[in-house]
Short mmCIF file of C-alpha atoms in Angstrom, two decimals:
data_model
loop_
_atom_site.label_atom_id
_atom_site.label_comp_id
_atom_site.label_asym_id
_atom_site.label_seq_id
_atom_site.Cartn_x
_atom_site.Cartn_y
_atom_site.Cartn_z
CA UNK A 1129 0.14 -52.41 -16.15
CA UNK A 1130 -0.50 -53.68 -20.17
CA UNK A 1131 -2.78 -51.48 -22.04
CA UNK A 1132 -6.12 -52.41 -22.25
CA UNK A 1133 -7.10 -53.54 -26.02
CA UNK A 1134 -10.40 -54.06 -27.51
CA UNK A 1135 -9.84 -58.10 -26.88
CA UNK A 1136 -10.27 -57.60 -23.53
CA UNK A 1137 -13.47 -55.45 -24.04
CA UNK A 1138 -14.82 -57.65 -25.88
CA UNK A 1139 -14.35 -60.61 -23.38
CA UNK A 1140 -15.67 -58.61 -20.24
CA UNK A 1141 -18.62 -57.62 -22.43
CA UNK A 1142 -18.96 -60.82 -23.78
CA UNK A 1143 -19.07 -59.58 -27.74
CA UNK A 1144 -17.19 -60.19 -30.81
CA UNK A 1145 -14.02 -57.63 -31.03
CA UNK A 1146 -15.69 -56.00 -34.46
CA UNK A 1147 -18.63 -55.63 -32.22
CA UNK A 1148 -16.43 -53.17 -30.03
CA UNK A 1149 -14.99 -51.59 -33.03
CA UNK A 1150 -18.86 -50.51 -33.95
CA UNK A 1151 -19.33 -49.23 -31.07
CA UNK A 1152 -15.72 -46.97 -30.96
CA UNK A 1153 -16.32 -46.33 -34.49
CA UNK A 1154 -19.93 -45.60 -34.71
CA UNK A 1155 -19.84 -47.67 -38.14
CA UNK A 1156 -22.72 -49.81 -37.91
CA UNK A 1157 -25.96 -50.00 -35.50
CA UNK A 1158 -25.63 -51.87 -32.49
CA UNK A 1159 -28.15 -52.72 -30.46
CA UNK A 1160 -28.92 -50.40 -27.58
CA UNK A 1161 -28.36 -52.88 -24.56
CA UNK A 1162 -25.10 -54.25 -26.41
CA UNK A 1163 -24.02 -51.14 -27.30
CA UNK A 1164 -24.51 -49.72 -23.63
CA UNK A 1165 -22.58 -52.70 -22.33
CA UNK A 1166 -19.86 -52.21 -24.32
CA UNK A 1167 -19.59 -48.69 -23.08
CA UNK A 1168 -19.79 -49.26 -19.65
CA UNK A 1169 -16.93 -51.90 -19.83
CA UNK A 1170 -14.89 -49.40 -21.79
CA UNK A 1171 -15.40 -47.03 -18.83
CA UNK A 1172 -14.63 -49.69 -16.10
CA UNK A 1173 -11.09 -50.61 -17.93
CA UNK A 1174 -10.67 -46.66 -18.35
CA UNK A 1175 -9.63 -47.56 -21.88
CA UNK A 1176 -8.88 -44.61 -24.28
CA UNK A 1177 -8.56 -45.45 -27.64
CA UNK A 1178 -5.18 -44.86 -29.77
CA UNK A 1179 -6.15 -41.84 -31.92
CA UNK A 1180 -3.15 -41.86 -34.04
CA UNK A 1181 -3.27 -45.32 -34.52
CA UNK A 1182 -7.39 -45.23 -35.87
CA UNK A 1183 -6.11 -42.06 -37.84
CA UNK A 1184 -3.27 -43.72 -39.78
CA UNK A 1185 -5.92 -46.40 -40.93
CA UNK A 1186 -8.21 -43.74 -42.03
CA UNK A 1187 -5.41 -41.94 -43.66
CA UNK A 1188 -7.57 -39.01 -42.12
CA UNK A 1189 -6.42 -36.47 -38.12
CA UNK A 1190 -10.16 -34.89 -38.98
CA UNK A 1191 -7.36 -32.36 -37.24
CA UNK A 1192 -6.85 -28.97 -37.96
CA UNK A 1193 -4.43 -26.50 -37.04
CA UNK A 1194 -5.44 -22.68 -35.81
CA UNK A 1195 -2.77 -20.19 -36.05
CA UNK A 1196 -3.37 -16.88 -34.10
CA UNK A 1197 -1.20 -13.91 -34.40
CA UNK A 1198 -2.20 -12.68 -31.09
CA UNK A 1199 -4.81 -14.54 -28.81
CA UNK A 1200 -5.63 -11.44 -26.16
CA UNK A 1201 -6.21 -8.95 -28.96
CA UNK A 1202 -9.97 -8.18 -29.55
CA UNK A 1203 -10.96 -9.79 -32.12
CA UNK A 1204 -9.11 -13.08 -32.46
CA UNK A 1205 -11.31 -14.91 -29.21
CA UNK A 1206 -14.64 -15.12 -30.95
CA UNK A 1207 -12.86 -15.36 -34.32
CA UNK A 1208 -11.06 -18.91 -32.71
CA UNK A 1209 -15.31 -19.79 -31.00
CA UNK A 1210 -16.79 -19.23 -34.90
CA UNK A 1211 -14.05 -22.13 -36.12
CA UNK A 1212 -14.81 -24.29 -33.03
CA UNK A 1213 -18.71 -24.21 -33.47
CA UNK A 1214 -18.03 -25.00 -37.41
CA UNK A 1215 -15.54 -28.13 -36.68
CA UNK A 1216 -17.82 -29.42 -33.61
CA UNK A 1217 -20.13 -29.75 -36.00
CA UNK A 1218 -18.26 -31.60 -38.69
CA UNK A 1219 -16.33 -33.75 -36.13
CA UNK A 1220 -13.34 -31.87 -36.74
CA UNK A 1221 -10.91 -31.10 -33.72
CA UNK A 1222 -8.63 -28.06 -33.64
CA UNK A 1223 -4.98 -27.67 -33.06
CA UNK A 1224 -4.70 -23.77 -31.52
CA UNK A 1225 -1.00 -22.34 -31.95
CA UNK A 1226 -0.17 -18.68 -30.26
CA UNK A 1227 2.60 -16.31 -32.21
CA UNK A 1228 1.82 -13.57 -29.57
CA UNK A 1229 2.41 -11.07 -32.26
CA UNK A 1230 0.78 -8.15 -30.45
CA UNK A 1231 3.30 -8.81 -27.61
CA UNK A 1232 6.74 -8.96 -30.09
CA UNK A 1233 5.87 -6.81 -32.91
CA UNK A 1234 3.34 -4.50 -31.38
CA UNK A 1235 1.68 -2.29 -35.16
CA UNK A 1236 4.82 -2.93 -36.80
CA UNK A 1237 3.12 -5.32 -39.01
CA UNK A 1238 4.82 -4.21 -42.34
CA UNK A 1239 8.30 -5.45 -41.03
CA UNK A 1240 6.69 -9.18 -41.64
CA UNK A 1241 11.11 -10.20 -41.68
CA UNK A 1242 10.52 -9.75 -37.89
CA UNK A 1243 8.12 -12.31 -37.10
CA UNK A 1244 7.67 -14.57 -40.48
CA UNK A 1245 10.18 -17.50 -38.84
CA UNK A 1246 7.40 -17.68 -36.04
CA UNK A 1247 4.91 -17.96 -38.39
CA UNK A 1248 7.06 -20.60 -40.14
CA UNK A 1249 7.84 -22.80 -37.12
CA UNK A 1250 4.17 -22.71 -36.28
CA UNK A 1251 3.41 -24.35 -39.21
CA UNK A 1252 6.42 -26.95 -39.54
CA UNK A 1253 5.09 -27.79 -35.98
CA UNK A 1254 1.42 -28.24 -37.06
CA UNK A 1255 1.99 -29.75 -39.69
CA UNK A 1256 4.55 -32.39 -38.25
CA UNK A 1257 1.29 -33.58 -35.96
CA UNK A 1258 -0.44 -34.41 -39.29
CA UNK A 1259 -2.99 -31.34 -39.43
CA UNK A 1260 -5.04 -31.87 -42.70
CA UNK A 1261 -5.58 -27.88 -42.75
CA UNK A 1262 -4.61 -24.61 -41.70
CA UNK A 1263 -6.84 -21.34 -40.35
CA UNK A 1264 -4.77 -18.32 -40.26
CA UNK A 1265 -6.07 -15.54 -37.83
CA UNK A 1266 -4.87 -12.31 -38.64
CA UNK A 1267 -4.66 -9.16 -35.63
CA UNK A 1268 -5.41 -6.75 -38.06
CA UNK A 1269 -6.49 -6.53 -41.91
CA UNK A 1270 -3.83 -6.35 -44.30
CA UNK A 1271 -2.44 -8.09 -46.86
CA UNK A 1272 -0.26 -11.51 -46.01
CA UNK A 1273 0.70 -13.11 -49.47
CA UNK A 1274 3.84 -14.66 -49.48
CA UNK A 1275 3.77 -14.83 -45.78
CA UNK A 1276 4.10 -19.00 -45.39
CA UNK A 1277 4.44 -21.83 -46.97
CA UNK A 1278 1.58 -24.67 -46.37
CA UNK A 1279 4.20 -27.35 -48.52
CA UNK A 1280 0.46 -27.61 -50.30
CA UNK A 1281 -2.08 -28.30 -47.11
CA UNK A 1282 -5.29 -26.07 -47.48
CA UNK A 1283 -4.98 -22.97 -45.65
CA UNK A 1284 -7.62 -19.76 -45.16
CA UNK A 1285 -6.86 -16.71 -43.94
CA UNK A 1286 -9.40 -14.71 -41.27
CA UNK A 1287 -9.36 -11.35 -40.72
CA UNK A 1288 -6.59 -10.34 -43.60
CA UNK A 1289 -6.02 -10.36 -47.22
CA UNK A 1290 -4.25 -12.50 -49.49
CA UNK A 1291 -3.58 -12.70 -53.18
CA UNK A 1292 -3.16 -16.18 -53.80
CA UNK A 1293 -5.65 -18.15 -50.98
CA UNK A 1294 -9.02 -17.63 -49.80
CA UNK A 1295 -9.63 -14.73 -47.00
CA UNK A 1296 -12.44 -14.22 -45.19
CA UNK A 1297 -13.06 -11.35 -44.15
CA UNK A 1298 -16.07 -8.57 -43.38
CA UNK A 1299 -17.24 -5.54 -45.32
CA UNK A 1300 -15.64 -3.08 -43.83
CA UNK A 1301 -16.81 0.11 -46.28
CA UNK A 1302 -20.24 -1.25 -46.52
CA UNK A 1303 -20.03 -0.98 -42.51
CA UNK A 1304 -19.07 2.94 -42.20
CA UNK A 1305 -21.35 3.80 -45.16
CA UNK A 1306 -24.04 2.54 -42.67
CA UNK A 1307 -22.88 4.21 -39.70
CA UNK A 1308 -23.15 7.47 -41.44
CA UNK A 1309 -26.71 6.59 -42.91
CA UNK A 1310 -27.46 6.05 -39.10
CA UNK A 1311 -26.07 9.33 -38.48
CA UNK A 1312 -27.64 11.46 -41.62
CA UNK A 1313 -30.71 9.59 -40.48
CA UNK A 1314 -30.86 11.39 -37.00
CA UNK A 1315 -30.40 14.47 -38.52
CA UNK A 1316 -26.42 15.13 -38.92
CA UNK A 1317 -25.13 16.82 -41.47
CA UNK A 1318 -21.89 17.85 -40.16
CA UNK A 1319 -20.38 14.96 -39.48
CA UNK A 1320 -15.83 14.69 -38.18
CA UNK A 1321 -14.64 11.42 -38.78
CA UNK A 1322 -11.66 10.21 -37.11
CA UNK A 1323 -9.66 7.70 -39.20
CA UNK A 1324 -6.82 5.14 -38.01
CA UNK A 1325 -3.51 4.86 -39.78
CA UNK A 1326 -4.58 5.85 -43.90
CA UNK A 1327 -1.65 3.48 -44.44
CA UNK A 1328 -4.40 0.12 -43.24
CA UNK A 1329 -6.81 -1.71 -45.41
CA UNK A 1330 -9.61 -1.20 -43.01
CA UNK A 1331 -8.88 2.69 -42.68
CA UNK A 1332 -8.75 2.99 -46.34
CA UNK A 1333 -12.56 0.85 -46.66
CA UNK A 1334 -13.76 3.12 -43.84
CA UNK A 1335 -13.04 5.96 -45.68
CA UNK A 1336 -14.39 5.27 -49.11
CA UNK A 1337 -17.61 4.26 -46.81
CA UNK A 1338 -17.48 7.73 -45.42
CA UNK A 1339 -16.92 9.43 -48.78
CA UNK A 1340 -19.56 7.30 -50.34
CA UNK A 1341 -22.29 8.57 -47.73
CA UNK A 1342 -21.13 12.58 -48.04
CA UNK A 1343 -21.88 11.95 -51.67
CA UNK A 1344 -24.94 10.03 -51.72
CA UNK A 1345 -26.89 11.84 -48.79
CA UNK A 1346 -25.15 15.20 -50.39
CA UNK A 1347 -23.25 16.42 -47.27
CA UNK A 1348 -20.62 18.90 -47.25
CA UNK A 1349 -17.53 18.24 -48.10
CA UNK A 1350 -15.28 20.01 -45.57
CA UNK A 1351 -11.50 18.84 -45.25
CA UNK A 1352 -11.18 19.99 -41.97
CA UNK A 1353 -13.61 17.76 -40.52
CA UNK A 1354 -11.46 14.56 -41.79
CA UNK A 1355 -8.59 13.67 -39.14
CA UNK A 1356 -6.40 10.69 -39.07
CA UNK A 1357 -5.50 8.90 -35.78
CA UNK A 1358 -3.79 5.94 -34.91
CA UNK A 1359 -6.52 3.96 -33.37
CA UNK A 1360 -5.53 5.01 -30.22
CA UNK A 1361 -7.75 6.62 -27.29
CA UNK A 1362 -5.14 9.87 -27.11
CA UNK A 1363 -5.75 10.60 -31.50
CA UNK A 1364 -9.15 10.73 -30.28
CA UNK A 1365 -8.89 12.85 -27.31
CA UNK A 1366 -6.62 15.75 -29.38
CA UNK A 1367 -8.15 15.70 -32.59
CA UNK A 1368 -11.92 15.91 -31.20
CA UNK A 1369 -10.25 19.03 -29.53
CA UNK A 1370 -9.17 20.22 -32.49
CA UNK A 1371 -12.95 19.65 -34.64
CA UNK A 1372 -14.24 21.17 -31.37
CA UNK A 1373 -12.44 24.71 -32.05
CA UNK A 1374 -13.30 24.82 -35.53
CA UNK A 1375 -16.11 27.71 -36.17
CA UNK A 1376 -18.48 25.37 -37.39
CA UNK A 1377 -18.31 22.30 -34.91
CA UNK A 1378 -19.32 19.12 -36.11
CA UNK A 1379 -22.73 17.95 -34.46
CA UNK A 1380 -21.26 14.25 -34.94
CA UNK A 1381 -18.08 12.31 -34.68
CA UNK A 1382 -17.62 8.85 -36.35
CA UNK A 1383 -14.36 7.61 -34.56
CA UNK A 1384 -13.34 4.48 -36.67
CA UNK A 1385 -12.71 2.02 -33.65
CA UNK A 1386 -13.77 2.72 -30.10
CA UNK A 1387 -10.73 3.15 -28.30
CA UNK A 1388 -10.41 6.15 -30.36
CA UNK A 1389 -14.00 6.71 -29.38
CA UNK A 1390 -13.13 6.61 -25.44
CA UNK A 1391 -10.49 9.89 -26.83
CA UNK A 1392 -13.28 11.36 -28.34
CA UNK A 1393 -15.51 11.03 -24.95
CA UNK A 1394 -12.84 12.41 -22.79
CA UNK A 1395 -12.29 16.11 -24.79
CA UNK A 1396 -15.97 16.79 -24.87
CA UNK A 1397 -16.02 16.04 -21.00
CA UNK A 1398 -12.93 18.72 -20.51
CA UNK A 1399 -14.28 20.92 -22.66
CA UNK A 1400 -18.09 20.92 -21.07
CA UNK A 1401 -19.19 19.52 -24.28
CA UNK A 1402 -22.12 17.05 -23.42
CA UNK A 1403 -22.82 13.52 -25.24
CA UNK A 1404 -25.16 13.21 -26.90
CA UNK A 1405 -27.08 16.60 -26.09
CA UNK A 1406 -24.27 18.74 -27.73
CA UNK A 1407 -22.35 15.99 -29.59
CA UNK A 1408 -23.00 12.67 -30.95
CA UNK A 1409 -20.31 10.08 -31.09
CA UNK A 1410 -20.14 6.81 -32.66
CA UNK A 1411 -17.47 4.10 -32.39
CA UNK A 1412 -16.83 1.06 -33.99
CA UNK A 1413 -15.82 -2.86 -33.39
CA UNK A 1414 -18.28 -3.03 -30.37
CA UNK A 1415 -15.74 -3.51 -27.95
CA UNK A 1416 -16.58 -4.76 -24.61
CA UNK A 1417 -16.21 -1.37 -22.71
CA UNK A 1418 -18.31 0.27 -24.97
CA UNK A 1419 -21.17 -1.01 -23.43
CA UNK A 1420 -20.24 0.19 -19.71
CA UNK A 1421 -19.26 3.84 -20.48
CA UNK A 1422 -21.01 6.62 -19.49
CA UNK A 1423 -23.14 7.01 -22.02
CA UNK A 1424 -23.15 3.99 -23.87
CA UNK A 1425 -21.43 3.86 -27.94
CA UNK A 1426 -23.53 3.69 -29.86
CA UNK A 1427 -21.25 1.42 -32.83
CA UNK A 1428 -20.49 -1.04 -35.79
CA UNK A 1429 -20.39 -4.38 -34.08
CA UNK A 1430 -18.13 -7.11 -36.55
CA UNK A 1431 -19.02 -10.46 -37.43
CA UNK A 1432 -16.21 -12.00 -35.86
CA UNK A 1433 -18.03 -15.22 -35.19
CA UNK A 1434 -19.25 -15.53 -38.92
CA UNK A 1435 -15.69 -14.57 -40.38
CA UNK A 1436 -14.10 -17.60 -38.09
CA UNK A 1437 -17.31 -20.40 -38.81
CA UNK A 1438 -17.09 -19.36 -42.86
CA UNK A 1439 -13.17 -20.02 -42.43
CA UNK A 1440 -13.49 -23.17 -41.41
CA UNK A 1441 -16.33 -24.08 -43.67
CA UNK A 1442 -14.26 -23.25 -46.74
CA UNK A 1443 -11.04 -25.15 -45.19
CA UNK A 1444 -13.24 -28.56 -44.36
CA UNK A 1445 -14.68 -28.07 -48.20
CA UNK A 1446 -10.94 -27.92 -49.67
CA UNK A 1447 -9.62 -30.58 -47.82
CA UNK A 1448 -12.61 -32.71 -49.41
CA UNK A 1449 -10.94 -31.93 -52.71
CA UNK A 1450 -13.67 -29.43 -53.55
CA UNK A 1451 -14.07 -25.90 -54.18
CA UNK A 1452 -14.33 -23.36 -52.06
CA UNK A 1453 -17.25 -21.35 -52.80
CA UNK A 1454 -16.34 -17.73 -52.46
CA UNK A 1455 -19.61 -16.09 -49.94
CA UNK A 1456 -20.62 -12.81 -49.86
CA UNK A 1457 -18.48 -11.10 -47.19
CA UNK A 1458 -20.27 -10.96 -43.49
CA UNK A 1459 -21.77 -7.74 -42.55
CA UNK A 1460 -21.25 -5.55 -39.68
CA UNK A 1461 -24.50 -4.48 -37.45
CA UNK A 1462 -25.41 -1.75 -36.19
CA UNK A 1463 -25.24 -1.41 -31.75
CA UNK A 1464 -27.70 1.47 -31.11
CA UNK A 1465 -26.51 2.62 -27.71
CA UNK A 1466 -27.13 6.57 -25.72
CA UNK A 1467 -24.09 8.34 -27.55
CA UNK A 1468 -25.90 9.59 -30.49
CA UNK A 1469 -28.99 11.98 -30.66
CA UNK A 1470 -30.89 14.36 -33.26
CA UNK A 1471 -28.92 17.73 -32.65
CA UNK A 1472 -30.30 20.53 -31.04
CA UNK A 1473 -31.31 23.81 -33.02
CA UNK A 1474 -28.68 26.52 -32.39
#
């Protein structure tokens, strides 16, 4: 069977061929009746028109590629909807490329020799389908620069840091300054904080958030209510036991993400410590399971989908040629759940 051209559209719909190319192109107005009779006859011969081709005389893909370090961590999903809402609405389509990182790597992210080639060869192959852009999507903050090579298409980075290209990315010390406003607010004064890795960008913001708020709302300053974890749910669990046994308990924890949170939950409930009556805890990324646990975290939710639609706002504006104008960095909001309460009088 020959492929169907616009000729033959334009016979069966009895209208001039640049009539038809209107109509596919949406460059001029065409009267509704012709323009629905075109249509139809496009549908009847099933005809699909030859993208590359149209692209080639356009010298434009309106195509850009999306490369994700790990698709079925948290935050990347939403991160991946912000870019598609941006590029439906600026006609742009998306080309979505998986390094699985999570799966390889696991947190070794500082051994970037171990997984830069599959950064690389997601690139040559983006690139080699005539992307006019890149979006990288980062698993966790840190600093990429040097990571790839674009061979001089546009590229932004979400959800990391570079040196040399624009990042997007949210305010992460602005965020745990808040959550411990939230906190002073209710009444705490003691407050443990549980800390990832002090070797991460976002532990490092979260921290100078924390530090900020003891100084500003004048709270002690007690080192053995600081603890550093390693965003997992078993830091939590052992270092809320040890805050717990100190002779002046904490009447809050701030765990900085809330798997570490779900730790926190599970030594107050083997050590008959109730939540929030005895013990208020806070998370933060808003996770979906925070919302089903008994009680609900109360936490820091991130503005994933911002971070991804500002990405690809800045990407479509330097692939026009223009500058990328540098916005202030999206904020976190606060999720007031049942984990946190005033503390009771002892």
């Amino acid at each position: 069977m020959s492929e169907v051209g616009i000729k033959e559209i334009a016979a069966r719909a009895n209208v001039s061929t640049a009539t038809v190319s209107y109509v596919l192109n949406g460059t001029r107005n065409v009267k509704l009746n012709t323009r629905e009779r075109v249509l139809r006859v496009i549908e009847e011969l099933n005809y699909r028109p030859n993208n590359a081709a149209q692209s080639l005389k356009r010298k434009r893909t309106n195509t850009i590629g999306v490369i994700a370090e790990d698709v079925t961590v948290f935050n990347v999903p939403e991160i991946i909807d912000g870019i598609n809402d941006c590029a439906d609405k600026m006609d742009m389509h998306i080309l979505l490329t998986n390094l699985r990182l999570d799966k390889r790597i696991g947190r070794n992210f500082d051994q970037t020799d171990r997984y830069r080639h599959f950064a690389d060869n997601a690139v040559s192959e983006l690139l080699s389908k005539q992307v006019e852009g890149i979006v990288y999507i980062g698993v966790h903050p840190r600093d990429l620069t040097g990571l790839i090579d674009t061979l001089g298409k546009p590229i932004v980075y979400a959800y990391c840091y570079t040196q040399s290209e624009i990042s997007i990315q949210y305010h992460d010390e602005q965020a745990s300054y808040e959550a411990m406003a939230y906190l002073v607010k209710k009444g705490h004064k003691r407050i443990g904080i549980i800390s990832g890795t002090m070797d991460s960008i976002p532990s490092r913001l979260r921290f100078n958030g924390y530090y900020k708020a003891v100084t500003e709302f004048e709270l002690p300053f007690d080192p053995q209510l600081i603890k550093m974890g390693n965003w997992e749910a078993e830091s939590g669990y052992w270092l809320t036991k040890e805050l717990m046994e100190l002779d002046e308990r904490p009447t809050a924890i701030l765990a900085m993400n809330d798997v570490m949170a779900v730790g926190v939950m599970r030594a107050a409930s083997e050590m008959n410590v109730q939540i929030p009556r005895d013990l208020s805890v806070m998370g933060f990324d808003n996770r979906e399971f925070s919302d089903y646990l008994i009680p609900r975290i109360t936490t820091m939710d991130l503005p994933l989908h911002e971070i991804g639609y500002q990405a690809m706002d800045s990407l479509a504006l330097m692939i026009k040629g223009e500058q990328a104008v540098r916005k202030p960095m999206p904020e976190c909001k606060l999720i007031e759940r049942d984990s946190v309460a005033s503390p009771r009088l002892r």
